[in-house]
PDB file of C-alpha atoms in Angstrom:
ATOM      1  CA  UNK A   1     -35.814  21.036   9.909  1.00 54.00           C
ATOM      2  CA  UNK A   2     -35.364  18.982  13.050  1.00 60.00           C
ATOM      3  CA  UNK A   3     -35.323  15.600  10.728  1.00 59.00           C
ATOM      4  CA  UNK A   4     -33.319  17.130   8.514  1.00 63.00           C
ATOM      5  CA  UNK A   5     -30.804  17.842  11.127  1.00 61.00           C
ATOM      6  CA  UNK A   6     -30.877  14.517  13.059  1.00 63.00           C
ATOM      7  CA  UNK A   7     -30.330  12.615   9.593  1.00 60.00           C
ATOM      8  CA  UNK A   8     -27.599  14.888   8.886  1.00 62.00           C
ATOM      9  CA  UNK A   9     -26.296  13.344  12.423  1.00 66.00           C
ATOM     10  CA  UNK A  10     -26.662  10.215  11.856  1.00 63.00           C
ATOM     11  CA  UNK A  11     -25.071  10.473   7.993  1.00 63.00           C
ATOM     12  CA  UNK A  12     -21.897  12.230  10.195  1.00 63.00           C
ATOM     13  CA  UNK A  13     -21.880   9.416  12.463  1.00 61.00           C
ATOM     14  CA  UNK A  14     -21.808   6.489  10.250  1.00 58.00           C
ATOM     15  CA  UNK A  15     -19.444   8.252   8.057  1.00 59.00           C
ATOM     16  CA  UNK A  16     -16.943   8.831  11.098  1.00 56.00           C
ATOM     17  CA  UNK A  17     -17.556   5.086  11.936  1.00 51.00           C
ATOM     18  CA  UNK A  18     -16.935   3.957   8.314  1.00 50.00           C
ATOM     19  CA  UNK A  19     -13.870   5.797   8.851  1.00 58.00           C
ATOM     20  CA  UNK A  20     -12.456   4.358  11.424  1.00 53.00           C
ATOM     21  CA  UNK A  21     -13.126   1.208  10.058  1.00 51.00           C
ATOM     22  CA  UNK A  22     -11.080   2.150   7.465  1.00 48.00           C
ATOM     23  CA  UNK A  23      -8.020   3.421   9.739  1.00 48.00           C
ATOM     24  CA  UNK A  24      -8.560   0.010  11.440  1.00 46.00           C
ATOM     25  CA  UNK A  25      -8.428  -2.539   8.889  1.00 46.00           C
ATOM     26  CA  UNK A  26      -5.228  -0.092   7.277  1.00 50.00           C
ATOM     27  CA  UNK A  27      -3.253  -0.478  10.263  1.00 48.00           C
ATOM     28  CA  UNK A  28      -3.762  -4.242  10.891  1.00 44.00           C
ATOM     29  CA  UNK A  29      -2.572  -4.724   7.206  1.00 45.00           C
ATOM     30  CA  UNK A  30       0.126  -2.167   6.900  1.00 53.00           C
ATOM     31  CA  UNK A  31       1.516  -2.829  10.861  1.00 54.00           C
ATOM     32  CA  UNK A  32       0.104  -6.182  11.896  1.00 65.00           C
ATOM     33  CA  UNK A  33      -1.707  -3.782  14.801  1.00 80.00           C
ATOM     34  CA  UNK A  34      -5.222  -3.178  15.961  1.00 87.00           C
ATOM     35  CA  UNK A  35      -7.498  -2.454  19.335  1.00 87.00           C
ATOM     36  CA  UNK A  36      -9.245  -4.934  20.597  1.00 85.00           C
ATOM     37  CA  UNK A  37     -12.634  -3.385  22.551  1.00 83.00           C
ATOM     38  CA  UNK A  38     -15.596  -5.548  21.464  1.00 82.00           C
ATOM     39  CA  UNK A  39     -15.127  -7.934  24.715  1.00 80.00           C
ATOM     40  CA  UNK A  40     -18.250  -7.790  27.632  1.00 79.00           C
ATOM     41  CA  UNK A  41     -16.333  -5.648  29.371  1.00 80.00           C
ATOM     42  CA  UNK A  42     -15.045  -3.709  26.915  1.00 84.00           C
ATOM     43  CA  UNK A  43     -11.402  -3.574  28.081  1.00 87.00           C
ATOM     44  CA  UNK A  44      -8.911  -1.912  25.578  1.00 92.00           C
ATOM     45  CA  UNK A  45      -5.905  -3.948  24.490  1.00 93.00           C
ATOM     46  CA  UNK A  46      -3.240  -2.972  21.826  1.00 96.00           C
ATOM     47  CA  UNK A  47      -2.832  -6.171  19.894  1.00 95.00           C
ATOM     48  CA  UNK A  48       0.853  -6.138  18.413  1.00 94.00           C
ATOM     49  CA  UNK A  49       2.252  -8.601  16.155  1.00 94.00           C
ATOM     50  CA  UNK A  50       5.879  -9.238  15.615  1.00 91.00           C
ATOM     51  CA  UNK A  51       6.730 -11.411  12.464  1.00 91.00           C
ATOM     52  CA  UNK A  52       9.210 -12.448   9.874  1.00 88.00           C
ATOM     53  CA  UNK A  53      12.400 -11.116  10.676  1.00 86.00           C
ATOM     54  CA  UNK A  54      13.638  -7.940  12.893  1.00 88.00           C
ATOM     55  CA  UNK A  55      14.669  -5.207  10.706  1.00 83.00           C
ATOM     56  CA  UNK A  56      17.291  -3.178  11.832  1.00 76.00           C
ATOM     57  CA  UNK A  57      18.765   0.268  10.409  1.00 73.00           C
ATOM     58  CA  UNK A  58      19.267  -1.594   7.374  1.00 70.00           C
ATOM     59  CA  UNK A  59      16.587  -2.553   4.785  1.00 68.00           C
ATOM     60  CA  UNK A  60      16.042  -5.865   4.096  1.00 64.00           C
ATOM     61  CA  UNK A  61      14.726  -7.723   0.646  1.00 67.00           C
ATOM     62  CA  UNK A  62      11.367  -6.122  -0.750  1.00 66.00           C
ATOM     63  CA  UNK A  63      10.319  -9.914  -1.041  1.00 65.00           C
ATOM     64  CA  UNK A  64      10.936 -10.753   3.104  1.00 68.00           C
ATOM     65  CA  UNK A  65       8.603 -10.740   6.043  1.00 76.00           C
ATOM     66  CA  UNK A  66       9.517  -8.075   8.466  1.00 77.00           C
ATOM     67  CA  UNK A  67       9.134  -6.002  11.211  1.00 80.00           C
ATOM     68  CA  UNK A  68      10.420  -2.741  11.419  1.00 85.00           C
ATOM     69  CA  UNK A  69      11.678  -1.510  14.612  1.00 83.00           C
ATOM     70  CA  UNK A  70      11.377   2.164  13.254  1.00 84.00           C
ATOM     71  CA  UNK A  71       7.675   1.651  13.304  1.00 89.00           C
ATOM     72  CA  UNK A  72       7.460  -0.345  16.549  1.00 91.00           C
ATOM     73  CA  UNK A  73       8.840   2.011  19.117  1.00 93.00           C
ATOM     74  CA  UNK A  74       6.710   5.139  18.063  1.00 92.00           C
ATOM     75  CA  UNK A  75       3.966   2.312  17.905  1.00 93.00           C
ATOM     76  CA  UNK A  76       5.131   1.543  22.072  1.00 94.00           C
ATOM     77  CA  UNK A  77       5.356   4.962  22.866  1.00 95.00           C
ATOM     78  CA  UNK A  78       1.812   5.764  21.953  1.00 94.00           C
ATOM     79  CA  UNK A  79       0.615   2.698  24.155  1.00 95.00           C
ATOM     80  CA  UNK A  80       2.360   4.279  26.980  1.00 95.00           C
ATOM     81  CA  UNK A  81       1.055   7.744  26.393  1.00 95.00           C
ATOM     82  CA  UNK A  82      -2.341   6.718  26.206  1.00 93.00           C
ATOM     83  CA  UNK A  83      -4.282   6.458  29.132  1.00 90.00           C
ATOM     84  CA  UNK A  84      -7.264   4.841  27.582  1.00 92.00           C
ATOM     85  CA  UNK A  85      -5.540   1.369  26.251  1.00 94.00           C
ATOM     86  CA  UNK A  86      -5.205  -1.246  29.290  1.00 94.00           C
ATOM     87  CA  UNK A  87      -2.847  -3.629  28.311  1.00 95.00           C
ATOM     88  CA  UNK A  88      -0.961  -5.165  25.484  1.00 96.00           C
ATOM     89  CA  UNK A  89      -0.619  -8.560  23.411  1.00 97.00           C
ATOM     90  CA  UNK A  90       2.346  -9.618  21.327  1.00 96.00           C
ATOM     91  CA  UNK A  91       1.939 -12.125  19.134  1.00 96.00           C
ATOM     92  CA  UNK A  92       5.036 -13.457  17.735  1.00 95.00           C
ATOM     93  CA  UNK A  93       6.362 -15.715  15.050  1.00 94.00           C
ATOM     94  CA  UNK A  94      10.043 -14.208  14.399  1.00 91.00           C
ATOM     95  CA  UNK A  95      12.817 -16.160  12.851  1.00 87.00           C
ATOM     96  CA  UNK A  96      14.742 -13.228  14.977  1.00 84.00           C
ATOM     97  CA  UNK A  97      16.825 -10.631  13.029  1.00 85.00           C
ATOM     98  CA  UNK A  98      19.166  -7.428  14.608  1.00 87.00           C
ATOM     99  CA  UNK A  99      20.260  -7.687  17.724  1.00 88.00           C
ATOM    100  CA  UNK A 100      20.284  -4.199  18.852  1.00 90.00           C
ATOM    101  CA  UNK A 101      16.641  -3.554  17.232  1.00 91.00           C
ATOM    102  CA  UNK A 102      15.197  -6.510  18.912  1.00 91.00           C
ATOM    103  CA  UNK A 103      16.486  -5.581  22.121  1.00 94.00           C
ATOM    104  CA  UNK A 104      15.013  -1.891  21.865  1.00 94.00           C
ATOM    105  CA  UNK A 105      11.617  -3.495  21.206  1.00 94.00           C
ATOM    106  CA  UNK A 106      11.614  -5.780  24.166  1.00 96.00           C
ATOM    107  CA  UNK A 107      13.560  -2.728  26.512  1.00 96.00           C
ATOM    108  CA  UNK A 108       9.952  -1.032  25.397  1.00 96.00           C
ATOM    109  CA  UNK A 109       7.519  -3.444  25.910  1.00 97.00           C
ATOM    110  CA  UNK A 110       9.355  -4.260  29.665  1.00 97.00           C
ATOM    111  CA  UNK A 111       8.792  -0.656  30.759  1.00 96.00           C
ATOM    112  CA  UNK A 112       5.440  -0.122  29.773  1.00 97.00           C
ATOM    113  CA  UNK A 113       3.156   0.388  32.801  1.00 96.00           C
ATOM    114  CA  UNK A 114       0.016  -1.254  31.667  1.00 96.00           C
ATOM    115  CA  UNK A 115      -0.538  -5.556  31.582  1.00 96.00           C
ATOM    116  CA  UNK A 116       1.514  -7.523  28.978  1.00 97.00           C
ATOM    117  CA  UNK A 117       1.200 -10.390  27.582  1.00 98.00           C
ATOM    118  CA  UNK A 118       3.165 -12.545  24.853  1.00 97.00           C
ATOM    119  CA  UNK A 119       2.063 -15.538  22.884  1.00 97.00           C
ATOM    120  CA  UNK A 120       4.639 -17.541  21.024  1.00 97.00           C
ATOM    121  CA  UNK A 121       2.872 -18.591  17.414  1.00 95.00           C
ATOM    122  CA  UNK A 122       4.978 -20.547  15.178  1.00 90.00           C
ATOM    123  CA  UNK A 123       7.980 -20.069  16.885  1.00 90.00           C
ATOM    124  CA  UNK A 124      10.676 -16.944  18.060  1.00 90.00           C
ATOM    125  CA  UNK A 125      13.807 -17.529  17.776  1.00 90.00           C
ATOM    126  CA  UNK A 126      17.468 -15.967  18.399  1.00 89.00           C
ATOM    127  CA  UNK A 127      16.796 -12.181  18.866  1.00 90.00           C
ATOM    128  CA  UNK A 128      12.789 -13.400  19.698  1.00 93.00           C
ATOM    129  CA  UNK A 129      13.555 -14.943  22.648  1.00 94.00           C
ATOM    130  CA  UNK A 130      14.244 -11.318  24.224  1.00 95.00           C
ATOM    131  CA  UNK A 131      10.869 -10.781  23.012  1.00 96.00           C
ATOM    132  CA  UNK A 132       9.078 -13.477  24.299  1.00 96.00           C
ATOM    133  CA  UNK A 133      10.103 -12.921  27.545  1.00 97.00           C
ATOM    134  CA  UNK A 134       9.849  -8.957  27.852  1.00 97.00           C
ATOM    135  CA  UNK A 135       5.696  -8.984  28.872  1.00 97.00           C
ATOM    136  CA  UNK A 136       4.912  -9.250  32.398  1.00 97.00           C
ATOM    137  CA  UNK A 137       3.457 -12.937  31.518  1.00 98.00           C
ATOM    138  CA  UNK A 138       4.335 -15.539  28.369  1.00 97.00           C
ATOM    139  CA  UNK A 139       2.309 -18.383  26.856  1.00 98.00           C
ATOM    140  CA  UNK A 140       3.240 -20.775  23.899  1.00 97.00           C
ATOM    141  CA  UNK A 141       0.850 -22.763  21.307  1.00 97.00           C
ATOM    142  CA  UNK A 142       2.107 -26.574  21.967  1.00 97.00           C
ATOM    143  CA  UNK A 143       3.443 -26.668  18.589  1.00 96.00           C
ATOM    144  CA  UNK A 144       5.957 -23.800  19.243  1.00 96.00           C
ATOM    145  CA  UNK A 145       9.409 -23.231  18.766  1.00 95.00           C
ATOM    146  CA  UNK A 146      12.425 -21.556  20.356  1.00 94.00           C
ATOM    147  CA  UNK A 147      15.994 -21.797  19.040  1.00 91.00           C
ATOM    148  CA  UNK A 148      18.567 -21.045  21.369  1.00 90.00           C
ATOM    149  CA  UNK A 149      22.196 -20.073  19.262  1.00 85.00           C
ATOM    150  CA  UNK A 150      25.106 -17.616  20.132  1.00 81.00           C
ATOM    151  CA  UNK A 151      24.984 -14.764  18.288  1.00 77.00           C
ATOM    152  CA  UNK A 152      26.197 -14.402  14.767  1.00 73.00           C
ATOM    153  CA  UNK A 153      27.726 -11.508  12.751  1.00 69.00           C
ATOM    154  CA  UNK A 154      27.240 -11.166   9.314  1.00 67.00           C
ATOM    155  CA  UNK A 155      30.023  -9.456   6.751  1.00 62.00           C
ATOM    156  CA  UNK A 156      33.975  -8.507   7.743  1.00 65.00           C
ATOM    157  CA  UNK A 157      34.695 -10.158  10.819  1.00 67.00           C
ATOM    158  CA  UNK A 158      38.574  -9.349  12.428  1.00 71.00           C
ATOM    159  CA  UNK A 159      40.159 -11.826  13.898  1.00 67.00           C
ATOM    160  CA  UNK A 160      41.269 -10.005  17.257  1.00 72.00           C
ATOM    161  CA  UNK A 161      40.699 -10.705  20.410  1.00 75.00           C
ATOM    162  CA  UNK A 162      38.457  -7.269  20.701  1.00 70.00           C
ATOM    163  CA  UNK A 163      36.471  -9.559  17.932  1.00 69.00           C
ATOM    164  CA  UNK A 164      35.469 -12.210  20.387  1.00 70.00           C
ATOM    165  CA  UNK A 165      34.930  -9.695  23.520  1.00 77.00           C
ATOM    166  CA  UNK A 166      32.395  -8.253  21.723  1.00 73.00           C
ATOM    167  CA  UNK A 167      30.556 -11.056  20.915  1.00 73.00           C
ATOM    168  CA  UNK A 168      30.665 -11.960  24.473  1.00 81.00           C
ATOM    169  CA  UNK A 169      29.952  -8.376  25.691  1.00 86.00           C
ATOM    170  CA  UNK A 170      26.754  -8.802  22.994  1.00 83.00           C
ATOM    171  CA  UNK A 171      25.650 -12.668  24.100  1.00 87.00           C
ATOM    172  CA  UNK A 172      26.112 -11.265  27.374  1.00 90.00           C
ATOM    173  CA  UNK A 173      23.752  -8.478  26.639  1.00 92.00           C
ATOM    174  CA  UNK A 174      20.586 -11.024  25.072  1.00 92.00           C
ATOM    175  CA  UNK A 175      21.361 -13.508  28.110  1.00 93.00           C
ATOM    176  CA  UNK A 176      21.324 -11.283  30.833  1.00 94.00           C
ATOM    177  CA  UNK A 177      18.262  -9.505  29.476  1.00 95.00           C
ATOM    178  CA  UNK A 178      16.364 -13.068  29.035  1.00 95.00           C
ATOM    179  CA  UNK A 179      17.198 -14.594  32.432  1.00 95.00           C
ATOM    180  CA  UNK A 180      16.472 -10.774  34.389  1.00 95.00           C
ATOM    181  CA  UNK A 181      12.566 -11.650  32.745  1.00 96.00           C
ATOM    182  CA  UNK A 182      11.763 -15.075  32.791  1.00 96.00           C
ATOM    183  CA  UNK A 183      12.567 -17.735  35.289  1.00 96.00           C
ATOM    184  CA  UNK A 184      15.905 -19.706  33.645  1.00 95.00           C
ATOM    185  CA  UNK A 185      19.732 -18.963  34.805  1.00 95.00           C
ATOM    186  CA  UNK A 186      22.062 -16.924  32.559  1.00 93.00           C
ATOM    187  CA  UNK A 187      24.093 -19.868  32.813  1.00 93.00           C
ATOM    188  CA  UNK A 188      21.566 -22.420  31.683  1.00 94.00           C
ATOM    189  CA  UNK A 189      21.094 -20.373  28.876  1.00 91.00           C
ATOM    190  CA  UNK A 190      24.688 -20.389  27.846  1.00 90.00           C
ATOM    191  CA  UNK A 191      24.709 -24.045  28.131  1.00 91.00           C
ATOM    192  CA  UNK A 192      21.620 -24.387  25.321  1.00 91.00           C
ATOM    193  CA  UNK A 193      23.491 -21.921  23.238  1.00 87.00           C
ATOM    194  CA  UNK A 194      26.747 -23.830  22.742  1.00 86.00           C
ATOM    195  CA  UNK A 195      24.679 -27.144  22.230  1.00 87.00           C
ATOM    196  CA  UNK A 196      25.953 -29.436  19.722  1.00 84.00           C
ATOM    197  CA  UNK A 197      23.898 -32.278  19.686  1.00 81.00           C
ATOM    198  CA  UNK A 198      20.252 -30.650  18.748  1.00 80.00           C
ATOM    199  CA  UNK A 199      20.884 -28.644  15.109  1.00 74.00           C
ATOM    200  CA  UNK A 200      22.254 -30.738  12.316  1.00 63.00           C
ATOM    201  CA  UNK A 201      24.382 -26.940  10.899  1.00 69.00           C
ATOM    202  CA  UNK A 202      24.893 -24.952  14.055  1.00 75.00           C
ATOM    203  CA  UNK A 203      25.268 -24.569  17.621  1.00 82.00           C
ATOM    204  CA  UNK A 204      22.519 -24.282  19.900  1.00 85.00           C
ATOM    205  CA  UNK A 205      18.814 -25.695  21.242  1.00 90.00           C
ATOM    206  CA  UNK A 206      15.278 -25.985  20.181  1.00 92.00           C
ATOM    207  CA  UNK A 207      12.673 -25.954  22.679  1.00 94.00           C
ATOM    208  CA  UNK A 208       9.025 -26.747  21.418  1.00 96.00           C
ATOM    209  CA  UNK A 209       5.852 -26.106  23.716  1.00 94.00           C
ATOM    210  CA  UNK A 210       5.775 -26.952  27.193  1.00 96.00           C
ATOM    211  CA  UNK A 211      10.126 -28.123  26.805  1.00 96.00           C
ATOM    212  CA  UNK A 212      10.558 -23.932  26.532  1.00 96.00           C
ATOM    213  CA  UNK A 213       7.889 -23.606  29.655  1.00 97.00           C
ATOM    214  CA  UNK A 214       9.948 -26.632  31.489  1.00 97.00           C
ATOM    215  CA  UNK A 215      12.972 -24.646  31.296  1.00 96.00           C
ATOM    216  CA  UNK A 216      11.954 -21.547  32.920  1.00 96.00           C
ATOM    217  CA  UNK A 217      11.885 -20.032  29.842  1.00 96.00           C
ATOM    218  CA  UNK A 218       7.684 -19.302  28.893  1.00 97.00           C
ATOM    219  CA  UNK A 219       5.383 -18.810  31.960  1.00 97.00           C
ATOM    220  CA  UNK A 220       2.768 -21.285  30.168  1.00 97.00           C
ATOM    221  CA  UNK A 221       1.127 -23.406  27.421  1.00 97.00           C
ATOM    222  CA  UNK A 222      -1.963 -22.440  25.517  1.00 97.00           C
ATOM    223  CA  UNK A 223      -3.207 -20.154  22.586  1.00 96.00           C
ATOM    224  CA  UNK A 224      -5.207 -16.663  22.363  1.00 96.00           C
ATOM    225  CA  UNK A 225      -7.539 -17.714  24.458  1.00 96.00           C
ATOM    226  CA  UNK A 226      -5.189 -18.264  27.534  1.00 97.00           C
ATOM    227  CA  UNK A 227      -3.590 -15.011  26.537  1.00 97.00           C
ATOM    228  CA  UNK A 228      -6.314 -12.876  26.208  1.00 96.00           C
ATOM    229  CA  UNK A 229      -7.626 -14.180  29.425  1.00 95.00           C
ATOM    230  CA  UNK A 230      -4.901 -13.550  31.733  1.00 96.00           C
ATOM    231  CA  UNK A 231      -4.299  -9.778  30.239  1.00 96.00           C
ATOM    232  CA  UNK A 232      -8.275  -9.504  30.672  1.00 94.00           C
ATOM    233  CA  UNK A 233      -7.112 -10.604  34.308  1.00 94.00           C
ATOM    234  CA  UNK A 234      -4.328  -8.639  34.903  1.00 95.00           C
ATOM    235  CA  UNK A 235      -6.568  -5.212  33.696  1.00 94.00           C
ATOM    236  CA  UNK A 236      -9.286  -6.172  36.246  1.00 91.00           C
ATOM    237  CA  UNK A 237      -6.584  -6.312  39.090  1.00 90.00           C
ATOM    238  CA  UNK A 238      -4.951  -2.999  37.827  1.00 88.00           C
ATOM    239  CA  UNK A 239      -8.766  -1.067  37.866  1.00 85.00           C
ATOM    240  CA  UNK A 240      -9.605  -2.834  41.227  1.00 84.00           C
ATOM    241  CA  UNK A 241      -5.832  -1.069  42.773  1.00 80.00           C
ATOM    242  CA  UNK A 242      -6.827   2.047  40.849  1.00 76.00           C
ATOM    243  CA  UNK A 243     -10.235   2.386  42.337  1.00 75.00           C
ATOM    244  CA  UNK A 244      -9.054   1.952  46.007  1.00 77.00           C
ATOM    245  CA  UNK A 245      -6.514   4.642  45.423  1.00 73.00           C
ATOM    246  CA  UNK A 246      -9.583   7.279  43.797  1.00 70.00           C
ATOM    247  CA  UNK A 247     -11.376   5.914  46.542  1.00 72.00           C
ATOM    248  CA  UNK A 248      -8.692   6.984  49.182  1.00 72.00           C
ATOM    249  CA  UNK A 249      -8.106  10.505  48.045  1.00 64.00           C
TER     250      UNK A 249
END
């Protein structure tokens, strides 16, 4: 009976494990997220990946890469709420997307309390740069890109002078969010953005690698390794603080 009971166990156990497997492998395929827990010392990081473009309360093509900001913040919340992840990594490669829904997303990410870090893949662009910068440190690959543009508006536009403070009151709003995280001038930034000498169609400039860490605008160069690192850094010096505080009381 004992045998019986302890193979019974053991059948529950790698059932629950199979199951989570499962859960896992769904979520990294249907949300680009996943834990990561197998390091030696087995801290707990959210990975989060932001790609394609920034989908805002409108649906975009069936056929285009995107993220959903519905899905995100919930996503952010969670993180917050619980107490057993220790940090988070956002990896992005974003040809940017809504305004408003990419600025919710990085408003989240910059008030989480546990260690962030971002990693610029192929590139993040207009509404990405927000992103980007919103962790409490930034890296990019060598062979990444950031376009800096003014912002654009898409359908009926007015032509009223209530048309142009709002775009103003809007570039105003992605500016002053980028320069309050990152370690380039609001006014530097509005310099790049009405650039006419880099992009053959448009306004605006492209930094690649260490050009967007020159700037002020990325703490760093390097890749995951660099990334996970630093967050596996930041953890330890968040559990030392918390330890002399348990230690205290």
């Amino acid at each position: 009976m004992p045998q019986e009971q302890n193979k019974k166990q053991r059948e529950d156990t790698e059932n629950t494990r199979k199951e989570n497997e499962k859960l896992k492998d769904e979520k990294i395929s249907e949300y680009g997220q996943t834990i990561l827990e197998n390091n030696p010392k087995h801290y707990k990081i959210h990975l989060l990946s932001i790609v394609g473009e920034i989908e805002g309360h409108e649906n975009l093509p069936s056929g285009s890469k995107t993220t959903k900001y519905d899905h995100v913040l919930p996503q952010l919340a969670q993180i917050e709420d619980d107490k057993k992840i220790e940090g988070l990594l956002v990896l992005l490669n974003t040809s940017g997307g809504d305004v408003d829904a990419g600025l919710a997303i990085a408003e989240m990410i910059s008030s989480l309390s546990i260690p962030t870090v971002s990693l610029v893949l192929g590139g993040s662009h207009s509404i990405g740069g927000p992103l980007a910068v919103s962790t409490d440190y930034s890296f990019i690959v060598p062979s990444g890109a950031m376009i800096i543009h003014p912002v654009r508006m898409s359908g009926m536009v007015i032509g009223a002078p209530q048309t142009y403070d709002y775009f103003k009151r809007t570039q105003d709003r992605i500016t002053g969010f980028i320069a309050s995280h990152s370690h380039i001038s609001q006014k530097r930034l509005e310099e790049m953005m009405i650039n006419t000498a880099e992009l053959t169609k448009d306004l605006g400039t492209i930094l690649i690698g260490e050009d967007a860490v020159r700037e002020g605008l990325i703490d760093e160069v390097g890749g995951i390794r660099d990334a996970l690192n630093r967050l596996y850094q930041m953890v330890d010096k968040k559990r030392g603080k918390q330890a002399k505080k348990e230690e205290i009381s």
